PDB file of C-alpha atoms in Angstrom:
ATOM      1  CA  UNK Q   1       0.011 -13.065  14.246  1.00 69.00           C
ATOM      2  CA  UNK Q   2       0.836 -15.592  11.529  1.00 84.00           C
ATOM      3  CA  UNK Q   3       0.271 -14.746   7.882  1.00 89.00           C
ATOM      4  CA  UNK Q   4       0.493 -17.022   4.888  1.00 91.00           C
ATOM      5  CA  UNK Q   5       2.812 -16.174   2.008  1.00 93.00           C
ATOM      6  CA  UNK Q   6       0.012 -14.604  -0.039  1.00 92.00           C
ATOM      7  CA  UNK Q   7      -0.956 -12.272   2.838  1.00 92.00           C
ATOM      8  CA  UNK Q   8       2.673 -11.274   3.401  1.00 93.00           C
ATOM      9  CA  UNK Q   9       3.064 -10.461  -0.300  1.00 92.00           C
ATOM     10  CA  UNK Q  10      -0.110  -8.344  -0.216  1.00 92.00           C
ATOM     11  CA  UNK Q  11       0.965  -6.470   2.930  1.00 93.00           C
ATOM     12  CA  UNK Q  12       4.336  -5.687   1.342  1.00 93.00           C
ATOM     13  CA  UNK Q  13       2.628  -4.570  -1.870  1.00 92.00           C
ATOM     14  CA  UNK Q  14       0.256  -2.290   0.049  1.00 91.00           C
ATOM     15  CA  UNK Q  15       3.127  -0.876   2.124  1.00 91.00           C
ATOM     16  CA  UNK Q  16       5.065  -0.008  -1.065  1.00 89.00           C
ATOM     17  CA  UNK Q  17       2.069   1.745  -2.646  1.00 86.00           C
ATOM     18  CA  UNK Q  18       2.319   5.480  -2.031  1.00 80.00           C
ATOM     19  CA  UNK Q  19      -1.418   6.081  -1.791  1.00 80.00           C
ATOM     20  CA  UNK Q  20      -2.280   3.159   0.500  1.00 85.00           C
ATOM     21  CA  UNK Q  21      -2.288   4.401   4.106  1.00 87.00           C
ATOM     22  CA  UNK Q  22      -1.136   2.213   6.965  1.00 88.00           C
ATOM     23  CA  UNK Q  23      -4.701   2.410   8.288  1.00 88.00           C
ATOM     24  CA  UNK Q  24      -5.899   0.430   5.253  1.00 89.00           C
ATOM     25  CA  UNK Q  25      -3.383  -2.314   6.029  1.00 91.00           C
ATOM     26  CA  UNK Q  26      -4.502  -2.309   9.665  1.00 92.00           C
ATOM     27  CA  UNK Q  27      -8.152  -2.506   8.615  1.00 91.00           C
ATOM     28  CA  UNK Q  28      -7.616  -5.371   6.178  1.00 92.00           C
ATOM     29  CA  UNK Q  29      -5.054  -7.448   8.114  1.00 93.00           C
ATOM     30  CA  UNK Q  30      -5.438  -6.270  11.752  1.00 93.00           C
ATOM     31  CA  UNK Q  31      -1.750  -5.398  11.889  1.00 94.00           C
ATOM     32  CA  UNK Q  32      -0.624  -1.991  13.242  1.00 93.00           C
ATOM     33  CA  UNK Q  33       1.965   0.221  11.534  1.00 91.00           C
ATOM     34  CA  UNK Q  34       4.804  -0.891  13.830  1.00 93.00           C
ATOM     35  CA  UNK Q  35       4.125  -4.545  12.967  1.00 95.00           C
ATOM     36  CA  UNK Q  36       4.108  -3.693   9.247  1.00 93.00           C
ATOM     37  CA  UNK Q  37       7.541  -2.118   9.707  1.00 93.00           C
ATOM     38  CA  UNK Q  38       8.801  -5.234  11.511  1.00 95.00           C
ATOM     39  CA  UNK Q  39       7.384  -7.477   8.771  1.00 95.00           C
ATOM     40  CA  UNK Q  40       9.024  -5.352   6.072  1.00 94.00           C
ATOM     41  CA  UNK Q  41      12.360  -5.456   7.909  1.00 95.00           C
ATOM     42  CA  UNK Q  42      12.135  -9.244   8.226  1.00 94.00           C
ATOM     43  CA  UNK Q  43      10.986  -9.972   4.656  1.00 93.00           C
ATOM     44  CA  UNK Q  44      13.078  -7.515   2.640  1.00 92.00           C
ATOM     45  CA  UNK Q  45      16.745  -7.138   1.877  1.00 94.00           C
ATOM     46  CA  UNK Q  46      18.354  -4.568   4.196  1.00 94.00           C
ATOM     47  CA  UNK Q  47      18.995  -2.134   1.342  1.00 94.00           C
ATOM     48  CA  UNK Q  48      15.388  -2.393   0.102  1.00 93.00           C
ATOM     49  CA  UNK Q  49      14.029  -1.908   3.597  1.00 93.00           C
ATOM     50  CA  UNK Q  50      16.204   1.177   4.121  1.00 93.00           C
ATOM     51  CA  UNK Q  51      15.037   2.671   0.810  1.00 92.00           C
ATOM     52  CA  UNK Q  52      11.367   1.966   1.700  1.00 90.00           C
ATOM     53  CA  UNK Q  53      11.704   3.544   5.166  1.00 90.00           C
ATOM     54  CA  UNK Q  54      13.225   6.694   3.695  1.00 88.00           C
ATOM     55  CA  UNK Q  55      10.323   6.936   1.250  1.00 85.00           C
ATOM     56  CA  UNK Q  56       7.460   6.442   3.709  1.00 84.00           C
ATOM     57  CA  UNK Q  57       8.766   8.306   6.746  1.00 82.00           C
ATOM     58  CA  UNK Q  58       6.600  11.369   7.162  1.00 70.00           C
ATOM     59  CA  UNK Q  59       4.820  10.824   3.835  1.00 70.00           C
ATOM     60  CA  UNK Q  60       1.338  12.326   4.134  1.00 68.00           C
ATOM     61  CA  UNK Q  61      -0.272   9.767   1.845  1.00 67.00           C
ATOM     62  CA  UNK Q  62       0.816   6.882   4.090  1.00 69.00           C
ATOM     63  CA  UNK Q  63      -1.034   8.291   7.112  1.00 60.00           C
ATOM     64  CA  UNK Q  64      -4.773   8.966   6.982  1.00 60.00           C
ATOM     65  CA  UNK Q  65      -4.544  11.892   9.443  1.00 60.00           C
ATOM     66  CA  UNK Q  66      -1.942  13.707   7.317  1.00 54.00           C
ATOM     67  CA  UNK Q  67      -3.835  13.465   4.039  1.00 53.00           C
ATOM     68  CA  UNK Q  68      -5.056  16.750   2.616  1.00 54.00           C
ATOM     69  CA  UNK Q  69      -7.518  15.301   0.112  1.00 50.00           C
ATOM     70  CA  UNK Q  70     -10.892  13.695   0.725  1.00 55.00           C
ATOM     71  CA  UNK Q  71     -11.334  11.835  -2.560  1.00 53.00           C
ATOM     72  CA  UNK Q  72     -11.419   8.076  -2.801  1.00 55.00           C
ATOM     73  CA  UNK Q  73      -9.016   5.999  -4.837  1.00 55.00           C
ATOM     74  CA  UNK Q  74      -6.591   7.607  -7.246  1.00 52.00           C
ATOM     75  CA  UNK Q  75      -7.441   7.301 -10.932  1.00 54.00           C
ATOM     76  CA  UNK Q  76      -5.144   8.420 -13.695  1.00 53.00           C
ATOM     77  CA  UNK Q  77      -6.621  11.065 -16.002  1.00 58.00           C
ATOM     78  CA  UNK Q  78      -5.618   8.915 -18.990  1.00 55.00           C
ATOM     79  CA  UNK Q  79      -7.520   5.885 -17.725  1.00 50.00           C
ATOM     80  CA  UNK Q  80     -10.683   5.320 -19.752  1.00 52.00           C
ATOM     81  CA  UNK Q  81     -14.056   4.646 -18.260  1.00 52.00           C
ATOM     82  CA  UNK Q  82     -15.104   0.986 -18.273  1.00 48.00           C
ATOM     83  CA  UNK Q  83     -18.169   1.857 -20.353  1.00 49.00           C
ATOM     84  CA  UNK Q  84     -15.905   3.198 -23.095  1.00 48.00           C
ATOM     85  CA  UNK Q  85     -13.893  -0.012 -23.211  1.00 48.00           C
ATOM     86  CA  UNK Q  86     -14.072  -1.624 -26.659  1.00 48.00           C
ATOM     87  CA  UNK Q  87     -14.288  -5.102 -25.125  1.00 48.00           C
ATOM     88  CA  UNK Q  88     -17.467  -4.239 -23.216  1.00 43.00           C
ATOM     89  CA  UNK Q  89     -19.167  -3.128 -26.477  1.00 44.00           C
ATOM     90  CA  UNK Q  90     -18.865  -6.527 -28.130  1.00 44.00           C
TER      91      UNK Q  90
END
């Protein structure tokens, strides 16, 4: 499958994110985990690819089946609600 540069950048970004499972990449781009790995190997420097592989191998948050939590997206406890944003009150 051919991807444009913007799609490749987004796939790499999603693959680097700890809380984005490979299933989300597959859902959005119709590319299985093994193809993501091949894309990362092709697009990254060897040292960066090696570091990424060490990080994601066996990581529960990168695989939907291994996740232990049922919540949706992660939100930092310090992040304010949009309704409390001073810009929205103007």
